[in-house]
Coordinates of C-alpha atoms and ligand atoms in Angstrom, one line a residue:
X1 CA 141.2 116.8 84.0
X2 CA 143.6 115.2 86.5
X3 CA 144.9 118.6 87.8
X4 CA 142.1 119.5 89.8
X5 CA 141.5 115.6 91.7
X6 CA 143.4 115.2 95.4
X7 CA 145.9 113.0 94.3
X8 CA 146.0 109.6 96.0
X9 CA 149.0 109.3 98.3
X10 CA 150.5 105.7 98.1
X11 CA 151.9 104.8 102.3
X12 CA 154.6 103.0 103.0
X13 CA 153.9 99.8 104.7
X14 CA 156.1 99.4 108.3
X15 CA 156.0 97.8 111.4
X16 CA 152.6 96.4 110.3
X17 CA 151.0 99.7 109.6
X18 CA 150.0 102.0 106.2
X19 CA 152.3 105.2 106.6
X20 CA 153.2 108.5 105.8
X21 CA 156.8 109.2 104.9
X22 CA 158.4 110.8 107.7
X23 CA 159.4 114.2 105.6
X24 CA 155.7 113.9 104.7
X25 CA 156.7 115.0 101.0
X26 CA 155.9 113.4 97.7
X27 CA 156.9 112.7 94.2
X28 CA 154.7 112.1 91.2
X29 CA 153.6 108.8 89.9
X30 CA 153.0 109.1 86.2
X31 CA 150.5 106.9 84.3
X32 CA 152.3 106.2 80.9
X33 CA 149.2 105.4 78.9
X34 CA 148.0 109.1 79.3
X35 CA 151.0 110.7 79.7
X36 CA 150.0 112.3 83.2
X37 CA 150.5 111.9 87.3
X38 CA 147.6 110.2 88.7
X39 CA 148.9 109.0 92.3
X40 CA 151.6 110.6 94.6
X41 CA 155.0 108.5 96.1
X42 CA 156.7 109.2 99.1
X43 CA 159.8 110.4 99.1
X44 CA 161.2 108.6 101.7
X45 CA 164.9 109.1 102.8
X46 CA 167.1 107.0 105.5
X47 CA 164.7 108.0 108.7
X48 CA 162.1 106.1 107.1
X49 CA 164.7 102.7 105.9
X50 CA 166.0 103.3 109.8
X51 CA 162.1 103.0 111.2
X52 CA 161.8 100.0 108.8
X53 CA 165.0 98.2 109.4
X54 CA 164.3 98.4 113.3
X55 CA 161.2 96.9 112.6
X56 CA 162.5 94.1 111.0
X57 CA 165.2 93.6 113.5
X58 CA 162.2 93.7 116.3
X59 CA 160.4 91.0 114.3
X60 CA 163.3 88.6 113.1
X61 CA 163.7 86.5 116.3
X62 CA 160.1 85.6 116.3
X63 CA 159.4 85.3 112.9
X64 CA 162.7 83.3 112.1
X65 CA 162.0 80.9 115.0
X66 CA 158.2 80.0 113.7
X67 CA 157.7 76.6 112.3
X68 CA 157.9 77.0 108.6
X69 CA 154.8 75.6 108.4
X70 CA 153.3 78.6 109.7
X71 CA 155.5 80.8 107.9
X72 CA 154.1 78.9 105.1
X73 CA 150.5 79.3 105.5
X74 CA 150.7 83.0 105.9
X75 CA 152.9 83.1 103.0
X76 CA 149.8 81.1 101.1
X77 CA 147.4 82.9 102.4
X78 CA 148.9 86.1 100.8
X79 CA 149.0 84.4 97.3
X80 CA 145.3 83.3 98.1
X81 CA 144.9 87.3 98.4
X82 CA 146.5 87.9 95.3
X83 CA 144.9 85.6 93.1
X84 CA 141.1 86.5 94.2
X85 CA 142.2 90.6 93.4
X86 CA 143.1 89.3 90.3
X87 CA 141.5 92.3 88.1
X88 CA 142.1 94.9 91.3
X89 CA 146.0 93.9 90.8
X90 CA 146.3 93.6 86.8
X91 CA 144.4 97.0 86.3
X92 CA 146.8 98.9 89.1
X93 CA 149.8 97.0 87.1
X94 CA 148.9 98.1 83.7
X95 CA 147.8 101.8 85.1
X96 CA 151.0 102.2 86.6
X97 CA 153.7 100.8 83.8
X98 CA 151.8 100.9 80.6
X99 CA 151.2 97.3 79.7
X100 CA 149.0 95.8 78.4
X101 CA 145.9 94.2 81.1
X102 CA 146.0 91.2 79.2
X103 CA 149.3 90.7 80.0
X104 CA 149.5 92.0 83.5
X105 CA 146.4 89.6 83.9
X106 CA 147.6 86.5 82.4
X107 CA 151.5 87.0 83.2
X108 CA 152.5 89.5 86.0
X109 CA 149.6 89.0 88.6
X110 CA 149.6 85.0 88.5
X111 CA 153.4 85.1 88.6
X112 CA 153.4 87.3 91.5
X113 CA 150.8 85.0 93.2
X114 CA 152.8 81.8 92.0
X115 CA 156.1 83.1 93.5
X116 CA 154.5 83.2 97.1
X117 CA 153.1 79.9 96.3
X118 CA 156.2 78.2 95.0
X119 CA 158.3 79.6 98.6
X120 CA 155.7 78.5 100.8
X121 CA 155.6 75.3 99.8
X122 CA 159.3 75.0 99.0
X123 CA 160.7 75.5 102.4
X124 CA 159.1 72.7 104.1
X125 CA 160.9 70.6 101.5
X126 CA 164.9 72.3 102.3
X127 CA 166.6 69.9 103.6
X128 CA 169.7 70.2 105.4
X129 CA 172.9 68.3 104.6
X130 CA 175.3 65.9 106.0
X131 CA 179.0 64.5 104.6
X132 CA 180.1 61.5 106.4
X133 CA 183.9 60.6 106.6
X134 CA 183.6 57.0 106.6
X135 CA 183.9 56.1 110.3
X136 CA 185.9 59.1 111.3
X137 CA 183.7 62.1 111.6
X138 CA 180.2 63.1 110.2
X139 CA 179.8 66.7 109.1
X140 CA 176.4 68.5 109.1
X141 CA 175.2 72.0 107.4
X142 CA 172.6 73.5 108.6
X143 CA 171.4 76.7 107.1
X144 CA 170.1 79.9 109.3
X145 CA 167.9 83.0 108.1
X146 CA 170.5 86.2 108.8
X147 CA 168.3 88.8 109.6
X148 CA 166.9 91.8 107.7
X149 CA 167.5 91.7 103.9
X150 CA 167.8 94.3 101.4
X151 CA 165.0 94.2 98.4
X152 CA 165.0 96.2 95.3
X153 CA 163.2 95.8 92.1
X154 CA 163.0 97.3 89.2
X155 CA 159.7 98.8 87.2
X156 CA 159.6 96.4 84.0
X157 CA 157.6 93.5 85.8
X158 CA 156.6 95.1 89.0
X159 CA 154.9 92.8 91.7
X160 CA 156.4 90.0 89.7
X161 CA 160.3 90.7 90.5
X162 CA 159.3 92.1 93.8
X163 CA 157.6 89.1 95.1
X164 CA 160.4 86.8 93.2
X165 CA 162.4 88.3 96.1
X166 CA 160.3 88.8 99.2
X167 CA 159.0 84.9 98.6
X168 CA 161.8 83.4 99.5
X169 CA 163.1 85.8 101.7
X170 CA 160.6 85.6 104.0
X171 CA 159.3 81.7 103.8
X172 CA 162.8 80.8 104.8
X173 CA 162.7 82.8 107.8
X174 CA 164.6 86.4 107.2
X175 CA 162.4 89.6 107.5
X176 CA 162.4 92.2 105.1
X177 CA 162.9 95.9 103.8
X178 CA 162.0 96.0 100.3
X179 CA 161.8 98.7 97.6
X180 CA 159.6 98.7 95.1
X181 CA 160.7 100.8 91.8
X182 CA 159.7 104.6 92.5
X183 CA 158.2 104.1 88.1
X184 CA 155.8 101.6 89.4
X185 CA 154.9 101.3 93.4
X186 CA 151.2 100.9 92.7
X187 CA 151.4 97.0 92.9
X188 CA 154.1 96.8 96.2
X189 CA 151.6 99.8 97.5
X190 CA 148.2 97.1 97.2
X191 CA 150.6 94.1 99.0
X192 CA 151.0 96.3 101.8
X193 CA 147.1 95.7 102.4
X194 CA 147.0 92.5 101.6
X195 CA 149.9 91.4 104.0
X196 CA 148.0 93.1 106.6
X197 CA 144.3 90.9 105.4
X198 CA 146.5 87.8 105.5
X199 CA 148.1 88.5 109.1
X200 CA 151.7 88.8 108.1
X201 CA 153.2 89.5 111.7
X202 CA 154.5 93.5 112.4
X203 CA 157.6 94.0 111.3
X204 CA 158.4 90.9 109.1
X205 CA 158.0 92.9 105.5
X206 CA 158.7 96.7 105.4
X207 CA 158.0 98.1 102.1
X208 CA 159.3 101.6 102.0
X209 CA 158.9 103.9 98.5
X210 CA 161.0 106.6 97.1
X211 CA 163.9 107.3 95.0
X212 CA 166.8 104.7 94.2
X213 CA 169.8 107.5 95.4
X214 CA 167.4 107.8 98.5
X215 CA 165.6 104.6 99.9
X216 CA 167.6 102.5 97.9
X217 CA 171.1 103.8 98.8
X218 CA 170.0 104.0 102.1
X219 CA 169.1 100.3 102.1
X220 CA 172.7 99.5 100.5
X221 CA 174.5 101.1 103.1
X222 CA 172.4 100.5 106.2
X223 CA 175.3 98.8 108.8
X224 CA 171.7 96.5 109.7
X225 CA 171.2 95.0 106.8
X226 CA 173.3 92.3 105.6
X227 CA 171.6 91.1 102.6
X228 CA 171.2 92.8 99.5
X229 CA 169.1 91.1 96.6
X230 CA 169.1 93.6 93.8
X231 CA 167.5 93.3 90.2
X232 CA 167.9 96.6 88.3
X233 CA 170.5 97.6 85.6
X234 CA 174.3 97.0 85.3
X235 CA 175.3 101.2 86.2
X236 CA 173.0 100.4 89.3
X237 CA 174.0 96.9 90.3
X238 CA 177.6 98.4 90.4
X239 CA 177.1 101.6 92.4
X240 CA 175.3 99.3 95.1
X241 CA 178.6 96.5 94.9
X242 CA 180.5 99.3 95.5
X243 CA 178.6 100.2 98.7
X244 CA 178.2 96.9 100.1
X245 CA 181.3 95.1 99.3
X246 CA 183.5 96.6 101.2
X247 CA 181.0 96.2 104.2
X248 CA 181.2 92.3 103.0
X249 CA 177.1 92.3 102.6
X250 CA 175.6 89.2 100.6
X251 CA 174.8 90.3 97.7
X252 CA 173.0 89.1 94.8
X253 CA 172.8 91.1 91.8
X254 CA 170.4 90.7 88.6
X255 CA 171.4 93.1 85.9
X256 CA 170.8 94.0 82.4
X257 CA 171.2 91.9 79.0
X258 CA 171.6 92.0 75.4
X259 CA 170.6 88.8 74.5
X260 CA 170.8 87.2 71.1
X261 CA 168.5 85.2 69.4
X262 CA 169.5 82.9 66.9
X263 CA 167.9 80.9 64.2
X264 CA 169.4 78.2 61.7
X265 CA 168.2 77.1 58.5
X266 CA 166.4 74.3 59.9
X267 CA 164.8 75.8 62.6
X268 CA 160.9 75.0 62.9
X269 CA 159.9 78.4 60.8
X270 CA 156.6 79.5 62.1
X271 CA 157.6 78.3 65.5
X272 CA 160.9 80.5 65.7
X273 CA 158.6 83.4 63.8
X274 CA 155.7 83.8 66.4
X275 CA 158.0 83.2 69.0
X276 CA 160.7 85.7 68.0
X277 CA 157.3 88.2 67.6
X278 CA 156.7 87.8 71.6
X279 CA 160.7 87.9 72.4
X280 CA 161.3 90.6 70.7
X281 CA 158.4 92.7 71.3
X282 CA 156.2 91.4 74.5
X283 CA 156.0 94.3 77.2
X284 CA 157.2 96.6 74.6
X285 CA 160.6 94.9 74.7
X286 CA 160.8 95.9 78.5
X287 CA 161.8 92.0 79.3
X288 CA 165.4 91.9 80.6
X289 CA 164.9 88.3 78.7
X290 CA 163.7 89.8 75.5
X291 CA 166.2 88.4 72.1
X292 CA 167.0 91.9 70.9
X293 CA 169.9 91.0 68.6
X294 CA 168.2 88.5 66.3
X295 CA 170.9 86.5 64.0
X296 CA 169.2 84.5 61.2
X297 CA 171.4 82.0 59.0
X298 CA 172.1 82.9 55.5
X299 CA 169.7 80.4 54.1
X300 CA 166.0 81.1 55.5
X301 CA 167.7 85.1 56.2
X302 CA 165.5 86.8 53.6
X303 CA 162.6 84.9 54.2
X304 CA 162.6 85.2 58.2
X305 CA 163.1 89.5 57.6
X306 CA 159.9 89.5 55.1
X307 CA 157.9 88.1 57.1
X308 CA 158.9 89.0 60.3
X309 CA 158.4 92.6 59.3
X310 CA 155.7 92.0 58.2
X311 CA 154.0 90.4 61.4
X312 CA 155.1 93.3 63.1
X313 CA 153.5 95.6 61.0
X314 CA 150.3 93.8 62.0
X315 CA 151.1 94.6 66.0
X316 CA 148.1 96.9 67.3
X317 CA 149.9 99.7 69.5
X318 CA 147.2 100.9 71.6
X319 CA 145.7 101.8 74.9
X320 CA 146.8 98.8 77.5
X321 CA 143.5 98.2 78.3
X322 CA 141.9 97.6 75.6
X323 CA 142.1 93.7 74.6
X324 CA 143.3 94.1 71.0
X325 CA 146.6 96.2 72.1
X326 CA 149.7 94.0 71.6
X327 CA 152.0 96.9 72.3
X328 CA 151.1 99.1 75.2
X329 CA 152.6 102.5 76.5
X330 CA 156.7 102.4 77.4
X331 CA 157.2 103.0 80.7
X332 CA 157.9 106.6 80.7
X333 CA 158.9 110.3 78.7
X334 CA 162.8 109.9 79.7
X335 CA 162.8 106.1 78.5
X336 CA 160.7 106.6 75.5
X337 CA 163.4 109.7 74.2
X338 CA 166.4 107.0 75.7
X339 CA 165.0 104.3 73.3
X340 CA 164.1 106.7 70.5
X341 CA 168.1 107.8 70.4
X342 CA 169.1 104.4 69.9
X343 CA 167.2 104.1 66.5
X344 CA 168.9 107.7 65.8
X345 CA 172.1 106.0 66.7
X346 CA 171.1 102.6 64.8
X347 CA 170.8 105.1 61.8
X348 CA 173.7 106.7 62.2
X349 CA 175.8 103.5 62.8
X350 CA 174.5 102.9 59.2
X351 CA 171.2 100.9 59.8
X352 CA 167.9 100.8 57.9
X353 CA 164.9 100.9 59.8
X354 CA 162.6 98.2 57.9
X355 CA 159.3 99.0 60.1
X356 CA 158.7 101.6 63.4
X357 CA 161.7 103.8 64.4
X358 CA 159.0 106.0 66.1
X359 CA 156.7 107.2 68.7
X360 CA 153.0 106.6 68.0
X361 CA 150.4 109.2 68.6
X362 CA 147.6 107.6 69.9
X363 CA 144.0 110.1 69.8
X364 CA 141.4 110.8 73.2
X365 CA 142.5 110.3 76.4
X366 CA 145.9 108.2 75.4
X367 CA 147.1 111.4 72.7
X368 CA 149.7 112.5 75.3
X369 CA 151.2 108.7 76.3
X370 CA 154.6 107.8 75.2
X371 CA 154.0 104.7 72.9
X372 CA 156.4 103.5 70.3
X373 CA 156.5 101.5 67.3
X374 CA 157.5 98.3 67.2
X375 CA 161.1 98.8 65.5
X376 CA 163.3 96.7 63.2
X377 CA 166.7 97.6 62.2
X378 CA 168.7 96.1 59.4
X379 CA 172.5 96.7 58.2
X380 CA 174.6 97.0 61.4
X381 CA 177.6 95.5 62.4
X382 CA 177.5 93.0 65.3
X383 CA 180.0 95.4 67.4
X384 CA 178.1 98.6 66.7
X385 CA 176.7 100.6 70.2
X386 CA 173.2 99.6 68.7
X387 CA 174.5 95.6 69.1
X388 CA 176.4 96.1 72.0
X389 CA 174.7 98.4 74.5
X390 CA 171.5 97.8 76.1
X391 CA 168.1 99.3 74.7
X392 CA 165.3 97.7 77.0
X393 CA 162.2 98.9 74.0
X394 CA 160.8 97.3 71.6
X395 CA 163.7 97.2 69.0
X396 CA 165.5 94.7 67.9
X397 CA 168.6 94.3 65.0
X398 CA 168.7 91.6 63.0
X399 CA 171.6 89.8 61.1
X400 CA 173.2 87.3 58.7
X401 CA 175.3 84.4 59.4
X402 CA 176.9 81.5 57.8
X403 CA 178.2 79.3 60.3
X404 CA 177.8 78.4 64.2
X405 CA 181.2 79.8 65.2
X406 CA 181.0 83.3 63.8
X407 CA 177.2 83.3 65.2
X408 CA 179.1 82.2 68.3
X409 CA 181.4 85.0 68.2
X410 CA 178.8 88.1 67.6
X411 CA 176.6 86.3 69.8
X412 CA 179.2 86.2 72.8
X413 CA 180.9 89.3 72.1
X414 CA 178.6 91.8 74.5
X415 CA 179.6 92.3 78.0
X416 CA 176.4 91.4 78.6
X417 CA 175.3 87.3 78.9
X418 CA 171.7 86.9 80.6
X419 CA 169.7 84.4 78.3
X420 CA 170.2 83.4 74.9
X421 CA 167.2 81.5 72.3
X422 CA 168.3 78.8 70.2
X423 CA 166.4 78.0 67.1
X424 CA 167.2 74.8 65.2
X425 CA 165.9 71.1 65.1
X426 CA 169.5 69.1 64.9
X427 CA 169.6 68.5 68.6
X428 CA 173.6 68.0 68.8
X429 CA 173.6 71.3 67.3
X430 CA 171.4 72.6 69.9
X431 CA 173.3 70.9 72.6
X432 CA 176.8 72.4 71.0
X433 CA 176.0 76.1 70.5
X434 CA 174.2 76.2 74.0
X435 CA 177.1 74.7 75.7
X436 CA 179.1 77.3 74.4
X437 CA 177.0 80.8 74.5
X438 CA 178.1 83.2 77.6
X439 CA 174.9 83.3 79.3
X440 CA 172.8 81.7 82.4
X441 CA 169.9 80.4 80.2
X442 CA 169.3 79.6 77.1
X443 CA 166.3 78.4 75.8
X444 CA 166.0 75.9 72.6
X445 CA 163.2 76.1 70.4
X446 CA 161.4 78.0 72.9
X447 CA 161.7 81.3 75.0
X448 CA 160.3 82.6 78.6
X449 CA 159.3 79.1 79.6
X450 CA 160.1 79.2 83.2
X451 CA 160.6 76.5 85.5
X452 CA 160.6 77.7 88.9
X453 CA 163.0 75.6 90.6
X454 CA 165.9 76.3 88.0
X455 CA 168.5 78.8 88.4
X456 CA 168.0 82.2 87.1
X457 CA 170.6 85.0 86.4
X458 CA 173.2 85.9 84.3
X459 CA 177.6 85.9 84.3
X460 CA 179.5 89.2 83.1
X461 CA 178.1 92.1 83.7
X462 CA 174.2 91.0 83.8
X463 CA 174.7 89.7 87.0
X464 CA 176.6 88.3 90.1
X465 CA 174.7 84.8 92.1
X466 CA 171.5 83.0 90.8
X467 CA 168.1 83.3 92.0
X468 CA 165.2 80.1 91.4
X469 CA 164.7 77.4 93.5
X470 CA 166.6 76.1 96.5
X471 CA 169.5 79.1 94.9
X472 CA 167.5 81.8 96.5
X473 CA 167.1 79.6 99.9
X474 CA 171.0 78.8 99.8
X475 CA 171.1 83.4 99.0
X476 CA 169.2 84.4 101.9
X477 CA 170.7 81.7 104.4
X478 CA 173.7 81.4 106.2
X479 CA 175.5 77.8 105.6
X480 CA 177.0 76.3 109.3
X481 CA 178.9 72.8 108.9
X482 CA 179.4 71.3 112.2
X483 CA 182.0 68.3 112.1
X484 CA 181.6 65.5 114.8
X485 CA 184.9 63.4 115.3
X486 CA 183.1 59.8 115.6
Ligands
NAD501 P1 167.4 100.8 87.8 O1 168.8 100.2 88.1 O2 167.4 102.2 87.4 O3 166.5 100.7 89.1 C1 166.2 99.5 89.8 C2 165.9 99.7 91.2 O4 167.1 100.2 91.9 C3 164.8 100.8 91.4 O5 164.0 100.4 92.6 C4 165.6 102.0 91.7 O6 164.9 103.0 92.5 C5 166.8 101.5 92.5 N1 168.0 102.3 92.5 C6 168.4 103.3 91.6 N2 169.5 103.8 92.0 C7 169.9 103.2 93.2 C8 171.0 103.3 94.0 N3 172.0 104.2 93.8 N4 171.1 102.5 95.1 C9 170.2 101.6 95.3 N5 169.1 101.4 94.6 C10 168.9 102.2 93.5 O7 166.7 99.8 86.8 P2 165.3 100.0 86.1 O8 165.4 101.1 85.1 O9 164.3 100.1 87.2 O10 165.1 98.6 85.4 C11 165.6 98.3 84.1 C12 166.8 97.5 84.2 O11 166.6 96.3 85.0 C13 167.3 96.9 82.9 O12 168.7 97.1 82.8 C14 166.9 95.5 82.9 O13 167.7 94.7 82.1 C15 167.2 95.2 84.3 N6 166.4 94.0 84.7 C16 167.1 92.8 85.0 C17 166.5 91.7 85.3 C18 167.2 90.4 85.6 O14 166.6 89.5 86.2 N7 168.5 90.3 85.3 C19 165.1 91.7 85.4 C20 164.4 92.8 85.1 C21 165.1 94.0 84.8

């Protein structure tokens, strides 16, 4: 059926205007609830980042020199934008990746909308500071936007991680070439308009599409752009420090995780259950957040596993749009067959699947997407490939323990250390085992609740730098102390 429509060709968005990409070619956009291209990408190369990047150098004295207030409102306007295409937004979100709409509606869109929100009105309350040496000298700092900066985002939550950079970026007075994920541009592709509606000056956000060993190299390496803020995986994240180290770009990397989850004996049970059920499994475990290693103390071990499997046996996998799928599509083929050969690899490692381990075969219009079951593996080691390397599906291990330092020790002993959940109701354990876990968050007795204004990334190889708050103001600014002998 979708053979014979004219594709729609997504534009790139520079200098203000909807365009073509210079080698006028395209690449397929593939909707993963059916299993088939429905929209066409361009394939940009580094003409088109060029054309961008000079657009952003054109707008950056202007833009960076309006009062923030300004910068503010047009930054509000454009969450305004958001929020009333609401349903436009969620559906293209879902279409595009596979999620479920209820999720892209209640999580992704409003996040997207919030980020703009939460920049706006944070920069008219950065404050500059000052260090006074007693009656000698008085130093102050005061922080600059550096120019164009370097955007690139990954396909799991689309808008949401694109916007998470762009915000800030731009309310603090930088302009911006940005790359949405070439898995899911739909989203970055409907901003475009809406930056236009909301009267975004030409220039100050270039959003140009295409492949990451393209547009994204291209960005990396582009002597005009000093700033690169990257969120992607680790193999990625280290190809583009690579490329812009040595041309001492800023550079903020946020990378990959294997995160555990772990659960004592006196944890709240139901609590740590249906929470575990949404960490492990929300967005078909395509949350770089998401607990995939699950330890459970000796004591409640057998109890958690019965009936943990067994809520996940309940999960509907279904067509992301309608409202009783908990599981939508995975994003694509390649990633559905990469997560698929971990649970071969679980087995062979010596695991027992206790529920999923498989692709689902859905019937009608949704028999040829790439949906999997939501999987549980028991009976690995904590140093396994399964337990150490990164799976990004919905499948999780889980494991015994007996006490906090050997659930310490397995938890810790990835190269990975983005966010850990803690599960327990003895606060001075809680306080203990947090303060020693190798991660940048960890959440106690609760996952994914995100304050805005915290810092957000990982240490090892999930990341380098933190984004959140004032972080990402003090990231795309360039600190000057001046020091006045009194
Ligand atoms: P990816 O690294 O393949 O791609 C991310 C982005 O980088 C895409 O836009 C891609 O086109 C671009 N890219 C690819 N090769 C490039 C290159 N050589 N130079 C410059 N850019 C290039 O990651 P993905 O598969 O889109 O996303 C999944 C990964 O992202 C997972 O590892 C996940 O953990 C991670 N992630 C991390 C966070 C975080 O905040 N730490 C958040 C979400 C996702």
């Amino acid at each position: 059926m979708f053979q014979n429509r004219i594709m729609e060709k997504i534009a790139n968005y520079i200098n203000g205007e909807m365009v073509a990409p210079i080698s006028n070619t395209y690449i397929d956009n593939f909707n993963p609830s059916i299993g088939a291209v429905y929209s066409l990408i361009p394939d940009s190369d580094e003409k088109d980042i060029d054309l961008a990047t000079k657009a952003a150098q054109a707008a950056f004295p202007l833009w960076s020199k309006t009062p923030k207030e300004k910068r503010a409102r047009v930054l509000q306007k454009l969450a305004y934008l958001i929020e009333a295409n609401l349903d436009r937004f969620a559906e293209a979100e879902s279409r595009d990746n596979g999620k479920p709409l209820s999720l892209a509606k209640r999580v992704d869109i409003p996040r997207a909308a919030a980020n703009f929100n939460f920049y706006a009105t944070g920069v008219l309350h950065y404050a500059s500071e000052a260090h006074q040496m007693e009656d000698i000298a008085i130093n102050y700092t005061t922080r600059e936007p550096i120019g164009v900066c370097g955007c690139i985002s990954p396909w799991n939550l689309p808008l949401y991680l694109f916007s998470w950079k762009i915000a800030p970026a731009l309310a603090i007075g930088n302009t911006v070439v940005a790359k949405p994920s070439e898995v899911t541009p739909y989203t970055a592709f409907l901003l475009s308009e809406l930056c236009i509606e909301a009267g975004l000056p030409k220039g100050v956000l270039n959003i140009v599409h295409g492949l990451g060993h393209k547009v994204g190299a291209a960005i990396t390496k582009h002597p005009d752009i000093p700033v690169i803020s990257f969120t992607g995986g680790t193999v990625t994240g280290a190809e583009i420090a690579r490329t812009a180290g040595p041309m001492f770009k800023k550079l903020s990397l946020e990378l990959g995780g294997k995160n555990p989850n772990i659960i004592f004996d006196d944890c709240d049970f139901e609590n740590a259950l249906s929470t575990t059920m949404h960490s492990s499994f929300a967005n078909q475990g395509q949350i770089c957040l998401c607990g995939s290693r699950i330890f459970v103390q000796r004591g409640i071990y057998e109890k958690f596993r019965d009936a943990f499997v067994e809520k996940t046996q309940e999960l509907i996998v279904g067509n992301p749009f309608d409202a009783d799928s908990n599981l939508g599509a995975v994003v694509s083929q390649s990633h559905m067959e990469k997560v698929l050969s971990y649970v071969a690899l679980a087995k062979e490692e010596g695991g027992t699947v206790l529920t999923g381990g498989h692709q689902v075969k859905l019937e009608g219009e949704q028999e040829n997407g790439w949906y999997l079951a939501p999987t549980i593996i028991e009976g690995l080691s904590f140093d396994c490939r399964t337990n150490q390397e990164e799976i990004f599906g919905p499948v999780v291990t889980i494991m015994p323990f007996d006490t906090v330092e050997e659930v310490l020790y397995m938890a810790n002993s990835t190269k990975y250390g983005l966010a850990s959940t803690v599960w327990t109701q003895d606060i001075t354990k809680a306080h203990n085992v947090a303060a020693q876990l190798h991660s940048g968050i960890v959440w106690v007795n609760t996952w994914l609740l995100r304050d805005l204004r915290t810092p957000f990334g990982g240490v090892k190889a999930s990341g380098v730098g933190r984004e959140g708050g004032f972080n990402a103001f003090e990231f795309f600014t360039e600190p000057k102390n001046i020091c006045i002998k009194l």
